[in-house]
Coordinates of C-alpha atoms in Angstrom, one line a residue:
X1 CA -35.3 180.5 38.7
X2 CA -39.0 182.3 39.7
X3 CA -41.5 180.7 36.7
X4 CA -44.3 182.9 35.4
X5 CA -47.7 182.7 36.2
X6 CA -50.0 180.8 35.0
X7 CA -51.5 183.3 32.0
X8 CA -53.6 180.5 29.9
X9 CA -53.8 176.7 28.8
X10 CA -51.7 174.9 26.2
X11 CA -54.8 172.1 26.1
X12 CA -58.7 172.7 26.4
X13 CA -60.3 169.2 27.1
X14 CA -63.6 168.6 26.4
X15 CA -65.8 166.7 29.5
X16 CA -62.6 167.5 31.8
X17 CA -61.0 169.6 34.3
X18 CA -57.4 171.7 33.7
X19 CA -55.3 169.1 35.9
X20 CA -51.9 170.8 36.7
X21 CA -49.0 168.7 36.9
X22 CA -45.3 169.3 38.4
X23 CA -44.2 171.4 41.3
X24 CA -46.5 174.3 42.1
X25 CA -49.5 173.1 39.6
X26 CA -52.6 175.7 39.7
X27 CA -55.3 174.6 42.1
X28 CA -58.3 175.9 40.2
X29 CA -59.1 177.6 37.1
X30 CA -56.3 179.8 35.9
X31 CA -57.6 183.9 35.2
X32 CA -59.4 184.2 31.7
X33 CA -60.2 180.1 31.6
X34 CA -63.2 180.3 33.8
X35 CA -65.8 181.2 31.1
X36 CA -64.2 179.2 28.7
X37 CA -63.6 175.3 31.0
X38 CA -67.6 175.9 32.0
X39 CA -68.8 176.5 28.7
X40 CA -67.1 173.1 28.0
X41 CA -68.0 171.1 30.8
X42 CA -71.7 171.8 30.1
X43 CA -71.7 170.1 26.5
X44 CA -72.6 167.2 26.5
X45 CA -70.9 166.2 23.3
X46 CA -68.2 167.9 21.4
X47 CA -68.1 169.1 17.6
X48 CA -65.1 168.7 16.0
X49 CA -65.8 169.3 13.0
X50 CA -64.9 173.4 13.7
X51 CA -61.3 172.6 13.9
X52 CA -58.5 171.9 12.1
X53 CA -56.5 168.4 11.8
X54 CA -53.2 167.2 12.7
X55 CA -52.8 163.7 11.6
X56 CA -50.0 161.8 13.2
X57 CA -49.1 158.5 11.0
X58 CA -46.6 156.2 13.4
X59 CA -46.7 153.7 10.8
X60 CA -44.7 156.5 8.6
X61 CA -41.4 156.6 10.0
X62 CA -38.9 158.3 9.3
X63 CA -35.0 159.0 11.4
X64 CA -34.0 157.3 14.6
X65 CA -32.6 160.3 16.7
X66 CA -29.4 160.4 18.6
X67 CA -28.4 163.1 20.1
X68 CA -29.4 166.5 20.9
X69 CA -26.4 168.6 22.3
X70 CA -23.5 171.9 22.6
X71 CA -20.1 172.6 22.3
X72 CA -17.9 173.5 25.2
X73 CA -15.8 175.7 22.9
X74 CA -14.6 179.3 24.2
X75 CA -16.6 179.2 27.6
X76 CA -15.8 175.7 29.7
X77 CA -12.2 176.8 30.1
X78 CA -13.1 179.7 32.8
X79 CA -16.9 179.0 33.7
X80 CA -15.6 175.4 34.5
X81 CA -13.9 177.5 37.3
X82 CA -16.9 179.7 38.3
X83 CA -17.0 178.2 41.7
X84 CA -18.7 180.6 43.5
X85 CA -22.5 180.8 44.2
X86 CA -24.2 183.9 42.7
X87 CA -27.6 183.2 44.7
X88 CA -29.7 181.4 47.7
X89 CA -29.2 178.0 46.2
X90 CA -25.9 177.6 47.8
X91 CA -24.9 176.0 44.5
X92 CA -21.6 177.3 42.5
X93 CA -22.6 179.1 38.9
X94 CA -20.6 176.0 37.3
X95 CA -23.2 173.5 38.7
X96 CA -26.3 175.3 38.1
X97 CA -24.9 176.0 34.6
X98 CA -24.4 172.2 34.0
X99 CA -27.8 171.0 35.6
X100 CA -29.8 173.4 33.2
X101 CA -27.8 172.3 30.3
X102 CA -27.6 168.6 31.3
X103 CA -30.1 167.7 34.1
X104 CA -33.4 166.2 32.5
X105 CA -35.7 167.1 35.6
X106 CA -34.4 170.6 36.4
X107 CA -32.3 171.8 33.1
X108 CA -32.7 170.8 29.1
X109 CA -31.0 166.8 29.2
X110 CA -28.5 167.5 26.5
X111 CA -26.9 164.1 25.6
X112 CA -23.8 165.0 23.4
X113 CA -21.5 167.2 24.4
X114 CA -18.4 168.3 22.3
X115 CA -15.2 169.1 23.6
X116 CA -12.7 171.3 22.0
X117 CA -9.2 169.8 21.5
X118 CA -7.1 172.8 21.5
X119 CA -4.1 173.6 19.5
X120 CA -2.3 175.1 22.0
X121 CA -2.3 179.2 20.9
X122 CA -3.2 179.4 24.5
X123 CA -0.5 178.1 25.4
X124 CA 2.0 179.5 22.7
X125 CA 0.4 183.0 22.4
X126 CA 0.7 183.0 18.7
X127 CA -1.1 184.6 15.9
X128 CA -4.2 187.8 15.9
X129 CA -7.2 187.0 18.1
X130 CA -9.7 189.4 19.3
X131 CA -10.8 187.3 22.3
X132 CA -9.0 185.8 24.5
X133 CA -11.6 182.6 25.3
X134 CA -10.9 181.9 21.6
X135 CA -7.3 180.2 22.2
X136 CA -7.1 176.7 23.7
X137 CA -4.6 175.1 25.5
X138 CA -3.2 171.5 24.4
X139 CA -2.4 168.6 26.5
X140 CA 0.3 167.8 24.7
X141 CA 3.7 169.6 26.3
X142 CA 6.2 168.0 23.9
X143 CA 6.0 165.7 21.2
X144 CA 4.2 162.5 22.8
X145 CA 4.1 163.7 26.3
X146 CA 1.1 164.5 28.0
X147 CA 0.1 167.0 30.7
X148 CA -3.6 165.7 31.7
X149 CA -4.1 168.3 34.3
X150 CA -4.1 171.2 31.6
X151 CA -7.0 172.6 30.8
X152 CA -8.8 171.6 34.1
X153 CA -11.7 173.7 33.8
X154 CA -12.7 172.1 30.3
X155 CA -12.3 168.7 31.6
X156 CA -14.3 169.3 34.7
X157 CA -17.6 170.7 33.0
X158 CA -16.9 167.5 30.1
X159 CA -16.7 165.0 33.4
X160 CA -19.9 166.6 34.9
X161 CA -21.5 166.6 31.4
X162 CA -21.1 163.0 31.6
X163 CA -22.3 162.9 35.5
X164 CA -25.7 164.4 34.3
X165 CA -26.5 162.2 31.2
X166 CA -24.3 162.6 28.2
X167 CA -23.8 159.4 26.3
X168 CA -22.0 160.8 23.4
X169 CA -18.7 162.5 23.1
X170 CA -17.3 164.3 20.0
X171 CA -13.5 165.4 20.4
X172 CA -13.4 168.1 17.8
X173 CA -10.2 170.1 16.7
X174 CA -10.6 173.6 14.9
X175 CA -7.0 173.6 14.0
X176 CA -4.3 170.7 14.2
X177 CA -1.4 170.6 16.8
X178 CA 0.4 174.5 16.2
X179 CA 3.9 172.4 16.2
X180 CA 2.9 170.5 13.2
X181 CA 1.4 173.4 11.5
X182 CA 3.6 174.9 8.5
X183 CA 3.5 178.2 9.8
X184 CA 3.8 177.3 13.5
X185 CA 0.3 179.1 14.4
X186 CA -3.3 177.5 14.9
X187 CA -4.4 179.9 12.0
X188 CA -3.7 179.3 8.2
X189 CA -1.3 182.4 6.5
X190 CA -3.7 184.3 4.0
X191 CA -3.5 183.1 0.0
X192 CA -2.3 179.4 1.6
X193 CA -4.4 176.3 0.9
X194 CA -3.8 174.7 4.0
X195 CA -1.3 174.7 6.8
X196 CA -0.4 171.1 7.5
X197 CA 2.0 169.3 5.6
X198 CA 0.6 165.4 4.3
X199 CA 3.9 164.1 6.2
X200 CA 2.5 165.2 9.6
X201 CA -1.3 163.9 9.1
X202 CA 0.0 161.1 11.0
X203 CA 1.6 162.6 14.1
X204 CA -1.7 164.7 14.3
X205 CA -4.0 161.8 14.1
X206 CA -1.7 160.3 16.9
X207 CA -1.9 163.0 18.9
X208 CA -6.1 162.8 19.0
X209 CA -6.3 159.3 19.8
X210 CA -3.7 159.4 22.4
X211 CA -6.2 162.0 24.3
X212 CA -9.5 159.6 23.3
X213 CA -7.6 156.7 24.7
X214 CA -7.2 158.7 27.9
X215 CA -10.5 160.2 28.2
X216 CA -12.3 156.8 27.5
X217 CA -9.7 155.0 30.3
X218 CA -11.3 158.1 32.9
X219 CA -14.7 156.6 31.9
X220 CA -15.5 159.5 29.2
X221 CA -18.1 158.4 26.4
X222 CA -16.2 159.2 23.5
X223 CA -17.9 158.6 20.4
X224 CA -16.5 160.8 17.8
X225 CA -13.0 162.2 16.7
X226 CA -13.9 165.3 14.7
X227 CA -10.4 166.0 13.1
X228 CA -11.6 169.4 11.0
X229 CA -13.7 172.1 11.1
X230 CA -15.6 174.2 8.2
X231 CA -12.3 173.3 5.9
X232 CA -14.0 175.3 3.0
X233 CA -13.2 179.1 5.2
X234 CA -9.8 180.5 5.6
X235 CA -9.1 180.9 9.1
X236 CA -6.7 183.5 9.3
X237 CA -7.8 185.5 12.5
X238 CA -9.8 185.7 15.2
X239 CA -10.0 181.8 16.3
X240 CA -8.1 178.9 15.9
X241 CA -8.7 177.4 12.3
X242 CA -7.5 175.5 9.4
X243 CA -8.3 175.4 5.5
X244 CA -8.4 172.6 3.5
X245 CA -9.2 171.5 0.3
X246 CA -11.8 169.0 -0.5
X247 CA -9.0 166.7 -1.6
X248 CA -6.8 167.3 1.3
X249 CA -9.4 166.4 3.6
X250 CA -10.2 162.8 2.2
X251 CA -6.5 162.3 2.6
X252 CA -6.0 163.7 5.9
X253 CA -9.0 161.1 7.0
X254 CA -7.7 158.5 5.5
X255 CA -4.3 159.2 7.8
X256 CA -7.3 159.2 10.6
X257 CA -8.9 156.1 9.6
X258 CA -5.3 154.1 9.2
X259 CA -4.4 155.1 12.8
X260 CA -7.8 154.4 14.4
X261 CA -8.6 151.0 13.1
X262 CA -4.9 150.4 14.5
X263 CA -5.9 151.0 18.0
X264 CA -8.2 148.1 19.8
X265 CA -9.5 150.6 22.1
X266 CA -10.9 153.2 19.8
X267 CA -12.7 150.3 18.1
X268 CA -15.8 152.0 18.7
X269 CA -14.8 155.4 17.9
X270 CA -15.9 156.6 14.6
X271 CA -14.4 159.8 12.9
X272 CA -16.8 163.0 12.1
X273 CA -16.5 164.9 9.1
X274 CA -16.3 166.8 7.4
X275 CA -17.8 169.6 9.4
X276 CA -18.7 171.6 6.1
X277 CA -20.1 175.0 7.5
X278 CA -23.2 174.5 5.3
X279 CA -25.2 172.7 3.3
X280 CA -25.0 174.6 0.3
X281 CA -22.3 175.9 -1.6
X282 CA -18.7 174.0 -1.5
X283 CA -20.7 171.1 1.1
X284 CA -20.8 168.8 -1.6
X285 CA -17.2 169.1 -3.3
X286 CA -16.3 167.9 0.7
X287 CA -19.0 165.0 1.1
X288 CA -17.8 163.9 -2.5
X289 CA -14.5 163.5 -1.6
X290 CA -14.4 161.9 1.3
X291 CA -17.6 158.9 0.1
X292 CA -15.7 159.0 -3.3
X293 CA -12.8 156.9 -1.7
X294 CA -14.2 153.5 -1.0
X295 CA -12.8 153.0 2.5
X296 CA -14.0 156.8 3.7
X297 CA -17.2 155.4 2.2
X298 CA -17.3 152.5 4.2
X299 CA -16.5 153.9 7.4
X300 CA -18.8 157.0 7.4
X301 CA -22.0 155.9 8.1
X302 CA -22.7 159.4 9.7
X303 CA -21.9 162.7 8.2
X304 CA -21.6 165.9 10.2
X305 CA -22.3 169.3 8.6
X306 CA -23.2 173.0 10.1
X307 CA -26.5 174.6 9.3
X308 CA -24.7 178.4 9.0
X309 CA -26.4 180.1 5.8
X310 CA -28.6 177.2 4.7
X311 CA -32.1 178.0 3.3
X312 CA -34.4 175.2 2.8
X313 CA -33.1 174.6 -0.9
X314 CA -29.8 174.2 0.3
X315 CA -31.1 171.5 2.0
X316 CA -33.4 169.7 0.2
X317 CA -30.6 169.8 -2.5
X318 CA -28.3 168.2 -0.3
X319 CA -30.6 165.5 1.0
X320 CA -31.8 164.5 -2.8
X321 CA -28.0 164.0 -3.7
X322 CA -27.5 162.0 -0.6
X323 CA -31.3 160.3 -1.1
X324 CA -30.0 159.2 -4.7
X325 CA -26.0 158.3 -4.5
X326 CA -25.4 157.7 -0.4
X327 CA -28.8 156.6 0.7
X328 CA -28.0 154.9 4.2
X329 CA -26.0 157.6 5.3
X330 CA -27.6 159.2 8.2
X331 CA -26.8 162.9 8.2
X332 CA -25.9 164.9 11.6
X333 CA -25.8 168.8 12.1
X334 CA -23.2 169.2 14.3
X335 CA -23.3 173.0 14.9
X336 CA -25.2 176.1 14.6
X337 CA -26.0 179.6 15.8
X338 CA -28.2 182.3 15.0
X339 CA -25.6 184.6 13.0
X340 CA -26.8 188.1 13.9
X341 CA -25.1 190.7 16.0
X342 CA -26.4 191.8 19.5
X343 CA -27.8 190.1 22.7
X344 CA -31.6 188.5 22.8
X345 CA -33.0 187.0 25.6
X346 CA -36.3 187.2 23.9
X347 CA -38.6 184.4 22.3
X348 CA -37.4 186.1 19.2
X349 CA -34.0 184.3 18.9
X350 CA -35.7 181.1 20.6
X351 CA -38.2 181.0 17.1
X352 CA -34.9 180.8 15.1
X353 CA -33.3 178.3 16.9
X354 CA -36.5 175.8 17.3
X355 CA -37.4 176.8 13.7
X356 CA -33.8 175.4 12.7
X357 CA -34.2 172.2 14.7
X358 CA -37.5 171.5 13.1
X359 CA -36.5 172.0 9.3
X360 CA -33.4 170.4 9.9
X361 CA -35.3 167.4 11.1
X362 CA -37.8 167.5 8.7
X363 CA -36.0 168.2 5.7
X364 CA -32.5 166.5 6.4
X365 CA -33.4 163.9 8.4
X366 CA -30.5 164.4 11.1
X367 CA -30.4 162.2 13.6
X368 CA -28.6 164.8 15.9
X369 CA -28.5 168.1 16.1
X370 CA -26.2 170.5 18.1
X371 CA -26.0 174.1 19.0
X372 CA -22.8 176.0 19.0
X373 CA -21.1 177.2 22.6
X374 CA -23.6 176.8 25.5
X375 CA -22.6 179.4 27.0
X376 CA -21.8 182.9 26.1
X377 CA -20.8 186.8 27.1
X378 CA -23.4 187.8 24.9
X379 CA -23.5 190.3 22.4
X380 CA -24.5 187.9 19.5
X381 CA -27.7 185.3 18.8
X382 CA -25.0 182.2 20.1
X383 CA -25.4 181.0 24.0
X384 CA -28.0 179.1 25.4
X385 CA -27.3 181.3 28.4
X386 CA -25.3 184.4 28.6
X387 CA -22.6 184.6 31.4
X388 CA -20.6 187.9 33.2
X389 CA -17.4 186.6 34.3
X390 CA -16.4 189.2 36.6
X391 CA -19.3 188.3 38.5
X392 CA -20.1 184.9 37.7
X393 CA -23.7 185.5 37.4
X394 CA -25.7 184.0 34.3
X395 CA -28.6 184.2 32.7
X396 CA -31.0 181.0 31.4
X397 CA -32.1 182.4 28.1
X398 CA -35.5 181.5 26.2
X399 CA -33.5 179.8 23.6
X400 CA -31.9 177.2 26.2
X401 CA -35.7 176.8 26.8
X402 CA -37.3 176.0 23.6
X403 CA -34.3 173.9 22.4
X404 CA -35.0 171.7 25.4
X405 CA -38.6 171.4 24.2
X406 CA -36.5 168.8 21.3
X407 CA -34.3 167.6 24.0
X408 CA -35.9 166.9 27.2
X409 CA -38.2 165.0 25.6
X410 CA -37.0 164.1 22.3
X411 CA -34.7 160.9 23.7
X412 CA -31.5 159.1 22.3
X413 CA -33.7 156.0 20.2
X414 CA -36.6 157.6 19.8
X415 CA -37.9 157.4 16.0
X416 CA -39.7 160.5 14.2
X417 CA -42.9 159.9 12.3
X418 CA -45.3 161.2 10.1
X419 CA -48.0 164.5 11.2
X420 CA -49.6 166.3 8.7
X421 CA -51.5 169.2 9.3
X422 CA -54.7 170.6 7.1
X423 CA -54.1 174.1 6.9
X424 CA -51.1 176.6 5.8
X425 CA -51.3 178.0 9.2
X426 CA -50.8 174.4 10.9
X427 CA -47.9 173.8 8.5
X428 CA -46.1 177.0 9.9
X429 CA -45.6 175.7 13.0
X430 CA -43.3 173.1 11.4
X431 CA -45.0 170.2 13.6
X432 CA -42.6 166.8 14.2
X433 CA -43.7 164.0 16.1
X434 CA -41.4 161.2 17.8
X435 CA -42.3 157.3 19.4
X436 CA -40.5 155.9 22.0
X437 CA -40.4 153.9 25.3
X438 CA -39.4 156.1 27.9
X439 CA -37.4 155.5 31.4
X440 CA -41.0 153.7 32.9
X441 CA -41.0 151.5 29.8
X442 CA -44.1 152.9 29.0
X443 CA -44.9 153.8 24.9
X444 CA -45.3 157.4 23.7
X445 CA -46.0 160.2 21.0
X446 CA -44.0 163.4 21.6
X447 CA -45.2 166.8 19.3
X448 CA -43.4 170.1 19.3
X449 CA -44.9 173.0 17.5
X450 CA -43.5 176.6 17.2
X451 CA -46.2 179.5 17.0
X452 CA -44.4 182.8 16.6
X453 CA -47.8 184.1 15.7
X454 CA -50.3 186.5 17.3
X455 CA -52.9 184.3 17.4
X456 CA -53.2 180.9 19.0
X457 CA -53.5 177.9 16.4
X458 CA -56.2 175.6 17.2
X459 CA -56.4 171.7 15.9
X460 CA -57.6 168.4 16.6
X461 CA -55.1 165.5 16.8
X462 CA -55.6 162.3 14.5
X463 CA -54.3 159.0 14.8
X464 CA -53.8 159.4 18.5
X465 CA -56.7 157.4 19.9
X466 CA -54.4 154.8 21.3
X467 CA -53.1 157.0 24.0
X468 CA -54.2 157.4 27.3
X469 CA -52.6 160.5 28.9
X470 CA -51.3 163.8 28.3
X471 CA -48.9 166.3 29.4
X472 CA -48.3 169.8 27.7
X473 CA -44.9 171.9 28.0
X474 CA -44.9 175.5 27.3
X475 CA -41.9 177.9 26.4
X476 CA -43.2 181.4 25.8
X477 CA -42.7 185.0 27.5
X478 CA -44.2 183.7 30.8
X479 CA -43.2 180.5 30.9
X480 CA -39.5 178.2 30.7
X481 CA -40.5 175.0 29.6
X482 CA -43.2 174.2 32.2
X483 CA -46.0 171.4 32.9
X484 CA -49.1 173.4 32.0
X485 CA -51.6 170.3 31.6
X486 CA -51.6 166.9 32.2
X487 CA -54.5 164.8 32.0
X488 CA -56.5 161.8 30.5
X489 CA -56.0 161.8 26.5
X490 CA -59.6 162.6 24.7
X491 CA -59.0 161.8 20.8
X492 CA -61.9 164.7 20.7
X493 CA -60.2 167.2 22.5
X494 CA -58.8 170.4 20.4
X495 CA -55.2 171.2 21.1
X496 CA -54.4 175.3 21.7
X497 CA -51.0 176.5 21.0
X498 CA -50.7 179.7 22.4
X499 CA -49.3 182.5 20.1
X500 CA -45.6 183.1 20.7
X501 CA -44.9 180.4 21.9
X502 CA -42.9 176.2 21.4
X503 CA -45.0 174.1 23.0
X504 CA -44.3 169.9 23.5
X505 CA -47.2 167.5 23.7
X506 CA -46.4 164.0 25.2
X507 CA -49.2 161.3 25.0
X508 CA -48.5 158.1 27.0
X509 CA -50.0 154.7 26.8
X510 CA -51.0 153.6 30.2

């Protein structure tokens, strides 16, 4: 992919050249800085007292993050077989789609990846869908026999998901099996309350580990079984889905739960629920049932929920219920997408999606977070990149872009801490900061901050004196996540994000 020019700097140091880092890293001065870097070089001491403050407490901690990832949902089963190559790379559109979703160095490092078990309407051809991509096949060919080659397009982007980095697998299921449904289709008859029968919770729950026992025996990472999905809608068209009520679910988990803690192999699986499609509204009646049963409560140390529809008061009530009845549960959002109709590649839709991260981190506490269905025709706010099957060619969007400023650099262990900033307009860019050790064992701080604002914001970091260097990422209209500055660390030194634009500061202790 051609990366924009050079337009500005993320980073004026005071005393100190622009030093470019990465792969084609400007030489000299960039066009507009010249006046500005000389201005600074000829002072000989620096007053701070113009700017701003972000104050970075790492004694304040807060969440240790897992995961940052996508769902494989509607699109792996036919770009999995994209296997020719659209451009001069020589590389298949399968493999450049997986490197930029997976790949650290070249692409966004996602580290959980969640795999659609299907209930086999693509196999059956039952019940009203207006897409196609929106059945799924099941390995399952009759009752306990397998057919591991199904779905071969699915499994080979999950394999190479795990090639590139993923450490954590969720095996999810929208709808159960369509043969233990009541009425024989992965989509619940309108006016019903659910469409599985108690007496068949087990078969289903068999039917899930038997496929998690297989993928972990191929070397697959599977952490999760993720039984339900957003039990509180009604599911009658369009996709595969099943409605439960709050009740229902606690006892179709505990079916779960009996089955997994029977099975040596999955004894480090643990089961996600329960997938509540928000925070707010019916979220609770499902997060009460399931912790109101004392071995649910036990085993769920993690809960997953969807961010779809979920203001900040949603949230904040949500997390002070949890705060006060459940307090070391860690909290997980396990899917969302910008719900709005029509295709953006713009740094419109990237705002959204990096705004969502932020608040979801900052308010929630979740120590992953996960957008739904990498990849996408387009039409709607959803993909991280938008694909045309008939030609296999594909499209890197600026959302995959600024939700890899979180996940490139934002790392399985690492542990968010305090920043406060001095000034409304600081506080809008929703600031977090992260410590870790990273892959030289070497400590650091890593800041994302999201300006959708016409004017750059301007601050001085505090608390930061210990580090030594500094590199600055940019995703904006010109640029994709790029290196725009790396250099010694002055504590003195006032930070510039640019307007329109999510920007990741890394300081590293030498």
């Amino acid at each position: 992919m051609k990366k924009g020019l050079c337009l500005g700097i993320c980073l004026g140091l005071l005393g100190g050249m622009l030093a470019g880092c990465g792969q084609g890293a400007a030489e000299e001065p960039l066009p507009g800085t010249e006046e500005t870097l000389s201005e600074k070089e000829t002072e000989e001491t620096a007053d701070i007292s113009m700017y701003h403050k972000m104050t970075v407490d790492i004694r304040q901690t807060y969440q240790t993050m897992e995961s940052f990832g996508t769902s494989g949902a509607w699109w792996s089963q036919y770009v999995g077989g994209f296997t020719e190559c659209v451009d001069d790379s020589g590389v298949s559109s399968r493999e450049r789609i997986a490197t930029l979703l997976f790949d650290r160095e070249e692409g966004i490092g996602l580290t959980c990846y969640r795999f659609n078990l299907g209930a086999g309407s693509a196999d059956s051809r039952k019940g009203t869908y207006s897409d196609i991509h929106r059945r799924a096949q099941s390995f399952e060919t009759e009752e306990g026999v397998y057919d591991f080659t199904k779905d071969a397009n699915a499994v080979w982007f999950l394999e190479k998901a795990v090639e590139l980095g993923v450490e954590e697998v969720v095996l999810f299921c929208n709808s159960p099996l369509e043969r233990l449904t009541d009425n024989g289709t992965a989509q619940t008859t309108a006016g019903e309350k659910s469409n599985i029968s108690p007496e068949n919770y087990g078969a289903f729950a068999d039917y899930v580990m038997d496929v998690a026992e297989h993928f972990l025996e191929e070397g697959i990472p599977v952490k999760f079984l993720s039984p339900i999905n957003e039990p509180q809608w009604e599911w009658t068209e369009g996709q595969e889905g099943a409605h439960y009520e709050p009740g229902q679910t606690a006892e179709l988990y505990l079916a779960f739960l009996d089955e997994l803690e029977s099975r040596e192999a999955l004894a480090d699986v643990k089961l996600s629920g329960p997938e509540s499609g928000e925070w707010g509204g019916r979220a609770l009646e499902y997060t009460k049932a399931l912790l109101a049963d004392e071995r649910l409560a036990a085993h769920f140390d993690t809960l997953d929920n969807h961010s779809y529809w979920s203001d900040e008061t949603a949230k904040k009530s949500y997390r002070n219920y949890m705060k006060v009845y459940h307090p070391d549960v860690k909290l997980r959002t396990s899917e969302w997408c910008e719900m709005v109709n029509g295709s953006d590649v713009t740094m419109d839709s990237a705002f959204h999606l990096a705004q969502e991260i932020a608040e979801d981190l900052r308010i929630l506490n979740v120590v992953s977070w996960q957008n739904w269905v990498a990849v996408a025709p387009g039409g709607y706010r959803d993909g991280l990149i938008y694909i045309d099957e008939k030609s296999q060619k594909f499209r890197a969007l600026k959302r995959l872009w600024s939700f890899g400023n979180y996940s490139r650099y934002v790392r399985p262990g690492y542990v968010r801490v305090d920043i406060q900033a001095d000034a409304r307009e600081q506080e809008k860019m929703l600031p977090t900061a992260f410590t870790g050790v990273n892959e030289d064992g070497k400590e650091e701080l890593v800041m994302v901050f999201i300006n959708d604002s016409v004017t750059a914001q301007e601050f001085v970091l505090e608390g930061c004196g210990d580090y030594d260097r500094i590199a600055v990422y940019e995703t904006s209209d010109a640029r994709d996540l790029e290196c725009v500055l790396e250099d010694a660390f002055s504590a003195d030194a006032p930070v510039t994000v640019p307007e329109m634009s999510v920007v990741t500061v890394v300081l590293k202790k030498e």
